Each structure stands twice: as C-alpha cells, then as structure tokens.
Short mmCIF file of C-alpha atoms and ligand atoms in Angstrom, two decimals:
data_model
loop_
_atom_site.label_atom_id
_atom_site.label_comp_id
_atom_site.label_asym_id
_atom_site.label_seq_id
_atom_site.Cartn_x
_atom_site.Cartn_y
_atom_site.Cartn_z
CA MET U 175 -8.79 -9.11 -9.10
CA GLU U 176 -10.73 -6.68 -11.27
CA GLN U 177 -9.05 -4.99 -14.21
CA ARG U 178 -7.40 -1.70 -13.17
CA ARG U 179 -9.65 1.29 -13.86
CA PRO U 180 -8.12 3.36 -16.70
CA THR U 181 -7.25 6.92 -15.70
CA ARG U 182 -5.34 9.90 -16.88
CA GLN U 183 -1.69 9.73 -15.94
CA ILE U 184 0.49 12.08 -13.96
CA SER U 185 4.27 12.05 -13.52
CA VAL U 186 6.20 12.94 -10.38
CA GLY U 187 9.94 13.52 -10.26
CA ASN U 188 12.65 14.24 -12.79
CA GLU U 189 15.69 12.71 -14.42
CA ARG U 190 17.70 12.89 -11.22
CA THR U 191 15.12 11.30 -8.93
CA GLY U 192 13.58 9.04 -11.53
CA VAL U 193 10.07 9.70 -12.77
CA ILE U 194 7.23 7.92 -11.00
CA ARG U 195 4.09 7.70 -13.10
CA ILE U 196 0.74 7.44 -11.36
CA GLY U 197 -2.30 5.92 -13.06
CA GLY U 198 -2.71 5.59 -16.80
CA GLY U 199 -4.61 3.79 -19.50
CA LEU U 200 -6.31 6.86 -20.98
CA GLY U 201 -4.90 9.22 -23.61
CA GLY U 202 -2.51 6.60 -24.99
CA THR U 203 -0.73 6.08 -21.67
CA THR U 204 0.23 2.69 -20.25
CA PRO U 205 -0.97 2.06 -16.70
CA ALA U 206 1.89 2.44 -14.24
CA GLN U 207 2.41 0.02 -11.39
CA VAL U 208 0.77 1.15 -8.15
CA SER U 209 3.30 3.25 -6.27
CA VAL U 210 3.92 3.45 -2.54
CA GLN U 211 4.16 6.77 -0.75
CA THR U 212 4.87 7.82 2.79
CA MET U 213 5.53 10.96 4.74
CA THR U 214 8.36 12.06 6.99
CA ALA U 215 7.50 12.26 10.68
CA GLY U 216 10.07 14.89 11.67
CA TYR U 217 10.35 18.62 11.02
CA THR U 218 11.23 19.57 7.46
CA HIS U 219 13.32 22.56 8.55
CA THR U 220 15.76 20.34 10.48
CA ILE U 221 17.43 19.61 7.18
CA ASP U 222 19.93 16.91 8.17
CA LYS U 223 17.35 14.88 10.07
CA CYS U 224 14.79 15.31 7.30
CA VAL U 225 17.27 14.15 4.66
CA ALA U 226 18.26 11.16 6.81
CA GLU U 227 14.60 10.21 7.22
CA ILE U 228 13.96 10.50 3.47
CA HIS U 229 16.96 8.25 2.76
CA LYS U 230 15.66 5.70 5.27
CA LEU U 231 12.19 5.70 3.68
CA GLN U 232 13.62 5.42 0.19
CA SER U 233 15.74 2.46 1.29
CA ALA U 234 12.62 0.82 2.72
CA GLY U 235 11.09 1.04 -0.76
CA ALA U 236 9.12 4.31 -0.84
CA ASP U 237 8.58 5.55 -4.41
CA ILE U 238 7.56 9.05 -3.32
CA VAL U 239 8.08 10.89 -0.01
CA ARG U 240 5.93 13.74 1.27
CA VAL U 241 7.09 16.41 3.70
CA ALA U 242 5.04 18.90 5.73
CA VAL U 243 5.68 22.59 5.10
CA PRO U 244 3.65 24.43 7.75
CA GLU U 245 6.08 27.37 8.02
CA ARG U 246 8.29 29.51 5.83
CA LYS U 247 11.37 27.94 7.41
CA ASP U 248 10.16 24.57 6.06
CA THR U 249 9.75 25.73 2.46
CA LYS U 250 13.14 27.49 2.74
CA ALA U 251 14.70 24.11 3.61
CA LEU U 252 13.32 22.40 0.50
CA GLY U 253 16.06 23.48 -1.91
CA GLU U 254 18.78 21.90 0.22
CA ILE U 255 16.70 18.79 0.94
CA LEU U 256 16.08 18.26 -2.77
CA LYS U 257 19.79 18.59 -3.50
CA GLN U 258 20.62 15.86 -0.99
CA THR U 259 17.90 13.34 -1.88
CA SER U 260 17.07 11.28 -4.94
CA VAL U 261 13.40 10.38 -4.56
CA PRO U 262 10.44 12.51 -5.73
CA ILE U 263 9.34 14.88 -2.95
CA VAL U 264 5.82 16.19 -2.38
CA ALA U 265 5.08 19.30 -0.32
CA ASP U 266 2.08 18.86 1.95
CA VAL U 267 0.28 22.21 2.13
CA HIS U 268 -2.50 23.19 4.51
CA PHE U 269 -4.03 26.61 5.31
CA HIS U 270 -1.38 28.80 3.66
CA TYR U 271 -1.38 28.81 -0.12
CA LYS U 272 1.88 30.77 -0.06
CA ARG U 273 3.60 27.64 1.30
CA ALA U 274 2.56 25.95 -1.97
CA LEU U 275 3.99 28.78 -4.07
CA GLU U 276 7.24 28.74 -2.05
CA SER U 277 7.45 24.96 -2.39
CA VAL U 278 7.07 25.16 -6.17
CA GLU U 279 9.79 27.78 -6.22
CA GLY U 280 11.91 25.48 -4.03
CA GLY U 281 11.68 22.80 -6.73
CA VAL U 282 9.35 20.16 -5.23
CA HIS U 283 7.98 17.54 -7.57
CA LYS U 284 4.33 17.71 -6.53
CA ILE U 285 2.00 19.70 -4.29
CA ARG U 286 -0.75 18.40 -2.05
CA LEU U 287 -3.63 20.81 -1.41
CA ASN U 288 -6.46 20.29 1.06
CA PRO U 289 -9.82 21.65 -0.15
CA GLY U 290 -10.89 21.75 3.48
CA ASN U 291 -8.52 24.55 4.38
CA ILE U 292 -7.47 26.29 1.16
CA ASP U 293 -10.62 27.10 -0.73
CA ASP U 294 -10.21 30.72 -1.84
CA ARG U 295 -10.56 30.55 -5.62
CA ALA U 296 -7.90 33.17 -6.32
CA GLN U 297 -5.43 31.40 -4.04
CA VAL U 298 -6.10 28.01 -5.62
CA ASN U 299 -5.71 29.59 -9.05
CA ALA U 300 -2.35 31.03 -8.04
CA VAL U 301 -1.14 27.57 -7.00
CA ILE U 302 -2.50 25.97 -10.18
CA ASP U 303 -0.71 28.55 -12.33
CA ALA U 304 2.57 28.05 -10.47
CA CYS U 305 2.35 24.25 -10.84
CA LYS U 306 1.44 24.58 -14.51
CA ASP U 307 4.49 26.76 -15.13
CA ALA U 308 6.73 24.33 -13.22
CA GLY U 309 5.15 21.30 -14.93
CA ILE U 310 4.32 19.55 -11.67
CA PRO U 311 1.09 17.87 -10.56
CA ILE U 312 -1.21 18.60 -7.65
CA ARG U 313 -2.94 16.12 -5.38
CA VAL U 314 -6.33 17.29 -4.27
CA GLY U 315 -6.61 15.62 -0.89
CA VAL U 316 -9.97 15.73 0.82
CA ASN U 317 -9.88 14.59 4.45
CA GLU U 318 -12.96 13.79 6.45
CA GLY U 319 -11.62 15.62 9.49
CA SER U 320 -11.00 18.92 7.73
CA ILE U 321 -14.22 19.32 5.77
CA ILE U 322 -16.91 18.82 8.39
CA GLU U 323 -19.22 21.81 8.16
CA ARG U 324 -19.97 23.31 11.51
CA LYS U 325 -22.57 25.88 10.49
CA ASP U 326 -26.21 24.76 10.43
CA LYS U 327 -25.02 21.18 10.67
CA GLN U 328 -28.37 19.49 11.21
CA ALA U 329 -30.04 21.02 8.15
CA ARG U 330 -26.99 20.33 5.96
CA ALA U 331 -26.80 16.78 7.22
CA LYS U 332 -30.39 16.14 6.19
CA GLU U 333 -30.02 17.78 2.82
CA LEU U 334 -26.69 16.16 1.88
CA GLY U 335 -27.45 12.79 3.43
CA ALA U 336 -30.42 12.43 1.09
CA VAL U 337 -28.07 12.20 -1.90
CA PHE U 338 -26.65 8.89 -0.66
CA SER U 339 -29.60 7.89 1.50
CA ASP U 340 -29.02 4.16 1.04
CA ASN U 341 -25.42 4.42 2.26
CA LYS U 342 -24.56 4.08 5.93
CA ASN U 343 -22.01 6.89 5.53
CA GLY U 344 -24.41 9.02 3.47
CA TYR U 345 -23.86 12.42 5.07
CA MET U 346 -20.09 12.27 5.23
CA LEU U 347 -19.84 10.72 1.78
CA ALA U 348 -21.99 13.51 0.36
CA ILE U 349 -19.83 16.21 1.96
CA MET U 350 -16.65 14.66 0.59
CA ILE U 351 -18.01 14.29 -2.94
CA ALA U 352 -19.62 17.75 -2.94
CA LYS U 353 -16.38 19.34 -1.77
CA LEU U 354 -14.42 17.52 -4.41
CA GLU U 355 -16.84 18.40 -7.22
CA GLU U 356 -16.71 22.05 -6.21
CA TYR U 357 -12.91 22.08 -5.94
CA MET U 358 -12.31 20.23 -9.18
CA ASP U 359 -14.42 22.86 -10.98
CA ILE U 360 -11.64 25.35 -10.22
CA PHE U 361 -9.06 23.07 -11.84
CA GLU U 362 -11.26 22.32 -14.85
CA ALA U 363 -11.96 26.05 -15.35
CA ARG U 364 -8.18 26.61 -15.39
CA ASP U 365 -7.79 23.73 -17.86
CA PHE U 366 -5.41 22.03 -15.43
CA HIS U 367 -5.61 18.24 -15.44
CA ASP U 368 -2.27 17.28 -13.92
CA VAL U 369 -4.12 16.10 -10.87
CA CYS U 370 -4.65 13.10 -8.65
CA ILE U 371 -7.33 12.80 -6.02
CA SER U 372 -7.59 11.38 -2.53
CA ALA U 373 -10.52 11.24 -0.11
CA LYS U 374 -9.42 9.83 3.22
CA SER U 375 -11.22 8.96 6.41
CA MET U 376 -10.39 6.96 9.51
CA ASP U 377 -13.39 4.75 8.73
CA ALA U 378 -12.45 1.95 6.35
CA ALA U 379 -16.01 1.51 5.07
CA LEU U 380 -16.28 5.23 4.26
CA VAL U 381 -12.94 5.10 2.46
CA ILE U 382 -14.19 2.24 0.29
CA ASP U 383 -17.46 4.04 -0.45
CA ALA U 384 -15.78 7.38 -1.13
CA TYR U 385 -13.19 6.08 -3.60
CA THR U 386 -15.75 3.86 -5.31
CA GLU U 387 -17.99 6.89 -5.85
CA ILE U 388 -15.08 9.08 -6.96
CA SER U 389 -13.91 6.46 -9.44
CA LYS U 390 -17.30 6.73 -11.18
CA ARG U 391 -17.19 10.52 -11.32
CA PHE U 392 -13.58 11.40 -12.20
CA ASP U 393 -10.96 9.95 -14.51
CA TYR U 394 -8.02 11.26 -12.50
CA PRO U 395 -5.67 8.78 -10.84
CA LEU U 396 -6.49 8.02 -7.21
CA HIS U 397 -4.21 8.16 -4.19
CA LEU U 398 -5.62 5.71 -1.63
CA GLY U 399 -5.33 5.97 2.11
CA VAL U 400 -7.01 5.54 5.47
CA THR U 401 -6.08 8.56 7.51
CA HIS U 402 -5.40 8.57 11.25
CA ALA U 403 -5.49 4.79 11.18
CA GLY U 404 -3.78 4.55 14.55
CA PRO U 405 -0.61 2.65 15.43
CA LYS U 406 0.63 -0.07 13.14
CA GLU U 407 -0.93 -2.80 15.28
CA THR U 408 -4.51 -1.66 14.64
CA GLY U 409 -4.05 0.68 11.69
CA CYS U 410 -2.74 -2.20 9.65
CA ILE U 411 -6.09 -4.01 9.70
CA ARG U 412 -8.09 -0.93 8.71
CA SER U 413 -5.69 -0.07 5.94
CA VAL U 414 -5.58 -3.57 4.50
CA VAL U 415 -9.38 -3.85 4.57
CA ALA U 416 -9.91 -0.53 2.78
CA LEU U 417 -6.96 -0.49 0.39
CA GLY U 418 -7.09 -4.22 -0.32
CA THR U 419 -10.78 -4.06 -1.19
CA LEU U 420 -10.35 -1.05 -3.48
CA LEU U 421 -7.27 -2.40 -5.23
CA ALA U 422 -8.91 -5.79 -5.73
CA ASN U 423 -11.79 -3.88 -7.35
CA GLY U 424 -9.35 -2.21 -9.75
CA ILE U 425 -9.45 1.17 -7.96
CA GLY U 426 -6.28 2.96 -6.85
CA ASP U 427 -3.07 4.11 -8.49
CA THR U 428 -0.84 5.07 -5.58
CA ILE U 429 -1.15 4.31 -1.88
CA ARG U 430 -0.10 5.77 1.43
CA ILE U 431 -0.65 3.99 4.70
CA SER U 432 -0.86 6.32 7.73
CA TYR U 433 0.38 4.95 11.03
CA ALA U 434 1.09 6.57 14.36
CA SER U 435 4.35 4.60 14.19
CA ASP U 436 7.65 4.74 12.32
CA PRO U 437 6.77 5.53 8.66
CA VAL U 438 9.07 2.72 7.54
CA PHE U 439 6.19 0.42 8.54
CA GLU U 440 3.91 2.37 6.19
CA VAL U 441 6.20 1.56 3.30
CA GLU U 442 6.73 -2.07 4.28
CA ASP U 443 3.02 -2.73 4.74
CA GLY U 444 2.05 -0.82 1.60
CA LEU U 445 4.44 -2.95 -0.43
CA GLU U 446 3.18 -6.12 1.24
CA ILE U 447 -0.41 -5.27 0.26
CA LEU U 448 0.63 -4.82 -3.36
CA TRP U 449 2.78 -7.97 -3.38
CA SER U 450 0.01 -10.00 -1.80
CA LEU U 451 -2.42 -8.86 -4.48
CA GLY U 452 0.12 -9.56 -7.20
CA ALA U 453 -0.06 -5.87 -8.14
CA ARG U 454 3.72 -5.53 -7.96
CA GLU U 455 6.63 -7.86 -8.34
CA ARG U 456 7.89 -8.86 -4.91
CA VAL U 457 11.34 -7.78 -3.76
CA GLY U 458 12.92 -10.04 -1.18
CA ALA U 459 11.86 -13.34 0.30
CA GLU U 460 8.28 -14.32 0.97
CA LEU U 461 7.97 -16.03 4.33
CA ILE U 462 5.54 -18.88 4.81
CA ALA U 463 5.17 -20.09 8.41
CA CYS U 464 2.81 -22.42 10.15
CA PRO U 465 0.63 -21.10 13.00
CA THR U 466 1.86 -23.99 15.22
CA CYS U 467 -0.33 -26.50 17.02
CA GLY U 468 -0.05 -29.32 19.50
CA ARG U 469 2.46 -31.13 17.28
CA ILE U 470 5.12 -28.45 17.68
CA GLN U 471 8.48 -29.52 19.09
CA VAL U 472 10.65 -26.40 18.69
CA ASP U 473 10.33 -22.71 19.62
CA LEU U 474 8.84 -21.83 16.27
CA PHE U 475 7.62 -18.30 17.06
CA SER U 476 11.15 -17.13 17.92
CA LEU U 477 12.61 -18.95 14.94
CA VAL U 478 10.10 -17.34 12.55
CA GLN U 479 10.84 -13.84 13.88
CA ASP U 480 14.59 -14.39 13.55
CA VAL U 481 14.22 -15.77 10.02
CA ARG U 482 11.95 -12.87 9.02
CA THR U 483 14.42 -10.23 10.23
CA LYS U 484 17.42 -11.88 8.62
CA LEU U 485 15.66 -12.46 5.30
CA ALA U 486 14.51 -8.82 5.18
CA ASP U 487 18.10 -7.68 5.79
CA GLU U 488 19.85 -10.02 3.42
CA ILE U 489 17.73 -11.50 0.65
CA ARG U 490 16.59 -9.54 -2.42
CA VAL U 491 15.44 -12.40 -4.66
CA PRO U 492 11.69 -13.19 -4.25
CA MET U 493 12.21 -16.77 -3.08
CA LYS U 494 9.59 -18.51 -0.95
CA VAL U 495 10.88 -19.67 2.42
CA ALA U 496 8.75 -21.94 4.62
CA VAL U 497 9.27 -22.47 8.33
CA MET U 498 7.09 -25.35 9.48
CA GLY U 499 6.60 -26.79 12.93
CA CYS U 500 6.48 -30.47 12.05
CA VAL U 501 6.92 -33.04 9.31
CA VAL U 502 3.32 -34.27 9.60
CA ASN U 503 1.49 -31.50 7.74
CA GLY U 504 4.45 -29.24 7.09
CA PRO U 505 5.36 -30.53 3.62
CA GLY U 506 1.82 -30.08 2.34
CA GLU U 507 1.51 -26.64 3.86
CA ALA U 508 4.89 -25.61 2.46
CA GLU U 509 4.17 -26.81 -1.06
CA GLY U 510 5.72 -24.44 -3.55
CA ALA U 511 8.39 -23.10 -1.20
CA ASP U 512 11.91 -22.85 -2.61
CA ILE U 513 13.51 -23.37 0.77
CA ALA U 514 11.77 -25.06 3.68
CA VAL U 515 12.56 -26.26 7.16
CA PHE U 516 10.37 -28.82 8.90
CA ALA U 517 11.06 -28.92 12.61
CA GLY U 518 10.54 -31.84 14.94
CA ASP U 519 12.10 -33.47 17.98
CA ARG U 520 14.33 -30.41 18.57
CA LYS U 521 15.72 -30.72 15.06
CA GLY U 522 15.12 -29.17 11.65
CA ILE U 523 15.12 -30.90 8.29
CA ILE U 524 16.00 -28.45 5.55
CA TYR U 525 14.89 -28.77 1.93
CA VAL U 526 15.97 -26.75 -1.10
CA GLN U 527 13.44 -26.95 -3.93
CA GLY U 528 12.22 -30.32 -2.68
CA GLU U 529 15.65 -31.83 -2.11
CA ARG U 530 16.61 -32.70 1.47
CA VAL U 531 19.95 -31.00 2.18
CA ALA U 532 20.39 -31.08 5.97
CA ASN U 533 19.15 -32.34 9.30
CA VAL U 534 20.42 -30.06 12.07
CA PRO U 535 19.78 -29.52 15.80
CA GLU U 536 17.34 -26.73 16.75
CA SER U 537 20.17 -24.37 17.75
CA GLU U 538 21.61 -24.54 14.22
CA ILE U 539 18.39 -24.21 12.21
CA LEU U 540 18.57 -20.43 11.73
CA ASP U 541 22.17 -20.30 10.56
CA ARG U 542 21.86 -23.28 8.25
CA LEU U 543 18.59 -22.07 6.76
CA LEU U 544 20.10 -18.66 6.01
CA GLU U 545 23.18 -20.27 4.54
CA GLU U 546 20.95 -22.22 2.16
CA CYS U 547 18.95 -19.07 1.32
CA ARG U 548 22.13 -17.14 0.48
CA ALA U 549 23.49 -19.98 -1.64
CA PHE U 550 20.15 -20.35 -3.43
CA GLU U 551 20.00 -16.59 -4.09
CA ALA U 552 23.46 -16.77 -5.65
CA ARG U 553 22.38 -19.68 -7.86
CA VAL U 554 19.22 -17.84 -8.96
CA THR U 555 21.20 -14.68 -9.68
CA SER U 556 23.76 -16.58 -11.77
CA GLY U 557 21.02 -18.43 -13.67
CA GLU U 558 21.89 -21.87 -12.22
CA ALA U 559 18.52 -22.18 -10.48
CA LYS U 560 15.04 -20.85 -11.14
CA LEU U 561 12.49 -19.71 -8.58
CA GLY U 562 9.63 -22.14 -7.99
CA GLN U 563 11.18 -24.76 -10.23
CA LYS U 564 10.73 -27.79 -7.98
CA ARG U 565 7.99 -28.60 -5.53
CA VAL U 566 8.11 -30.32 -2.18
CA ASP U 567 7.44 -33.93 -2.97
CA ILE U 568 3.97 -34.67 -1.66
CA VAL U 569 1.36 -37.10 -2.88
CA PRO U 570 -1.96 -35.36 -3.47
CA PRO U 571 -5.22 -37.17 -2.69
CA ASP U 572 -6.34 -39.38 -5.56
CA PRO U 573 -8.93 -37.39 -7.53
CA GLU U 574 -10.33 -40.62 -8.99
CA GLY U 575 -10.92 -42.17 -5.58
CA GLU U 576 -13.89 -42.12 -3.30
CA LEU U 577 -13.65 -38.32 -2.88
CA GLY U 578 -13.02 -37.72 -6.58
CA SER U 579 -16.63 -36.67 -7.23
CA GLY U 580 -15.58 -33.12 -6.32
CA TRP U 581 -13.77 -32.81 -9.64
CA GLU U 582 -16.96 -33.70 -11.57
CA LYS U 583 -19.02 -31.21 -9.60
CA MET U 584 -16.43 -28.51 -10.08
CA ALA U 585 -16.27 -29.17 -13.83
CA ALA U 586 -20.08 -29.15 -14.09
CA GLU U 587 -20.23 -25.97 -11.96
CA ARG U 588 -22.76 -27.70 -9.78
CA HIS U 589 -22.86 -25.68 -6.65
CA ALA U 590 -26.54 -24.76 -6.37
CA PRO U 591 -27.61 -24.60 -2.73
CA THR U 592 -29.88 -27.32 -1.42
CA PRO U 593 -33.35 -25.84 -0.75
CA ILE U 594 -34.18 -25.49 2.94
CA THR U 595 -37.48 -26.94 4.09
CA ILE U 596 -39.05 -25.43 7.17
CA ASN U 597 -41.50 -27.69 8.99
CA LYS U 598 -44.38 -25.68 10.36
CA THR U 599 -46.39 -27.53 12.97
S1 SF4 Z 133 3.04 -27.63 10.30
FE1 SF4 Z 133 2.75 -29.15 11.94
S2 SF4 Z 133 3.04 -27.93 13.82
FE2 SF4 Z 133 2.66 -26.46 12.19
S3 SF4 Z 133 0.45 -26.11 12.26
FE3 SF4 Z 133 0.84 -27.68 10.69
S4 SF4 Z 133 0.55 -29.59 11.81
FE4 SF4 Z 133 0.84 -28.01 13.40
#
C-alpha cells in the first residue's frame, strides 16, 4: 500500500448527523479515513420511502447518502427528509442549477454538480455562492457518458487524443481532464475550494488512468467510482479492480460503488474493499472459508452461506471465523482464525483460539459455531479474551531442513532471473 496522497480536506454534515471529513493532510489537516457513500434508488419526493431507504443504507454502514433531485417536488421534500434522518445527505444535481439552489435552501450537506450538463458560468457561480454562504462543499463529478462531444467529433478526437497519445484511453481521458480543468477554473476564480472531484467511467482502466492523472493535477480530495458498473455480480469485479488499484496507490478519499442492484450491496462491498486493504478498521466478523476439494465430506457451500448471513446479522466484533472442509489442510489454511470449524465424516470439530471445544454432527455445526462466536464476542467485549491472541496449533515446515535454503535466499534478496539461452541452429 502506497502512502495516502495528501489533499485539502472537506467536511460534510453537521452536529446532528455527525461530520464526515473527506481527504486531508494539507493545510494542517489530518487525513480522514476513506468514507463510503451510496445513493438511494427510489424517488426522493416519496418522503417516507426515501427516509426508510436512507435509514437502511445508514444501518448497512453508509457514511454519506446521496439523493437525486430532478424535479422541484424532490427539492421540496428535502427539508422533511433531513429532519427524519441522521446521516449527511448530498443532493445530486443535473441539468437544472436551480435544483442546486433549492437543495442548499432545503439544508442539504453537500451538492454534486455535473460539468457535462451544467456549464453556464453564471449558473455555476450562483451555486458556488449559495454553497459558500451555507458553508457546504460541492462535488464536481465528471462522467464519461455526459461529456462526450458530439460536434466535429473526429477532429476533436484527433486533437485531444494527441495529449495522451501513449494511453489506450487517450481521447476520453483528454476530454475528461480538459472538462475538469475548464470547470475548476470557475471555482478557482470564485476562490471556492470546498470541493472534491470525481471522474467516473464504466471502463475500469479509464477510471484508473483518469484519477491517476487528476491526482497529479489537483490537490482536492477524490471521490472514486466506476459508473454504470452493471449488476453486483459483474460490477463488483470492475469496481474492485479500479478502486482497489487506486486506493492501493494512495489515491482516493471517499468511494461510491454503483450497482444496478440494491444499494445496500454498494455499501457492503465498498466497506469490504476498505477492510481488505486495511484502510478501515473492520466491523463484524471476517469469514475465512475453504474453496472445497475432493476431500470434502459435508455440504460446505450451504454451511458457509448460512454462517455468513448469521455472522453479518449478529456479530459486531472483528473476529476471524474459519469454515474448513477437512482436517487435512484445514488447520493450516485457517491459521490465525479466532474460531474455526474443520468438517469431516459428516461432523465438525470446533476450535476457539486454537483450543478444541466441540465435536458435533453436521446438522449441529451451524448452531454450535454461532454459539461459540457469541460467547467469544462477549468475552472480547468484557476484556476476558483478545482477538487473534492464540493460533491454531500447527507445525510449520522446518526452515533449517532440506528446503531451508529459501530463508537464505530471501535474506540475501537473491531473486535475479536465470538468463535464458536460445539455441539457434
Ligand atoms: S480445507 Fe480440506 S476440503 Fe477444504 S480445500 Fe483445503 S484440503 Fe480441500
């Protein structure tokens, strides 16, 4: 993991919702943890449903929730929605700058503007002034789909593509950067810096290139995302590739995953990316499970799904729980787990921090495992036990033995490739 790129910092929310800081490291600010955002899928003007959806997303772990405000009836609903919710709310504005002004008046905590469809300087200035007066930030969100220039496309493509001629996404990358440079000039001229930037595409490689380029040009915090990524099943891969790569390179201060699925999945997967990278402290159990093989003797796939669902519902402590198909390789593969079950011969042997506590028939594995997880959580919470304190008792290969030469090579950093000789006859 690269060091996080220092940025300016913006704040979203207030005393009532809690303040979520985005970015940091410049101007005496401390970098905030990477936050997770999502967006409601329903209409904003159906107030009760919108509020219920926001509550659901907040419970799933969303730090910030965005709502669409395409019509006046949506911005009119904001006041009531804000009264009934306790998470920072962002108004997503496209085409009509007045929706942004109405949203600010309605009390939202941040505005998102799209340079692709609100680019009249006077209108942008009006929104900037309103946000400045209200003390709220603006996300400048460039989207590939909304900035494609249709006039004289061939000539523009040639001209712009030349700027990033060695990049496979040269033309599109150039349009995104040019649009952003032009738009940010308006903000700079107004001396408004309470800004974060996004530049999304459905193409993971373009997303990586765009944010990498933007991170060299601007010191504003970055909101990462792959837009129109598709349903969770496929969108997940694209999002993890793009966001994981950028975050591992130290780029990105807040993330939003976009699925054509329930937005709860966006929050869950966003958090999982950050937990997996160690960018945020995990909440809840971490499940380790074997992929199964010809040694399996129980219905492990069903067991893993049941354990996963129950752990997500019940456990808040970040314990590691391993579900392994056999006792042959299971203990090695589950090393480091706090709670583990090794199945075999239609039975499950359950361990708690390395200590064998039960041997139960397959039908009782789930209940007994959960019982042990709950009891362990209680012990961790009361201070009687510590996470990761014991290890599953396995004997590692002897480093001094026949295969021990690896240690010497590793210590000497000897990993130069052997030259290849090609025999020409
Ligand atoms: S734990 Fe056992 S069943 Fe599972 S993949 Fe490893 S060897 Fe196969």
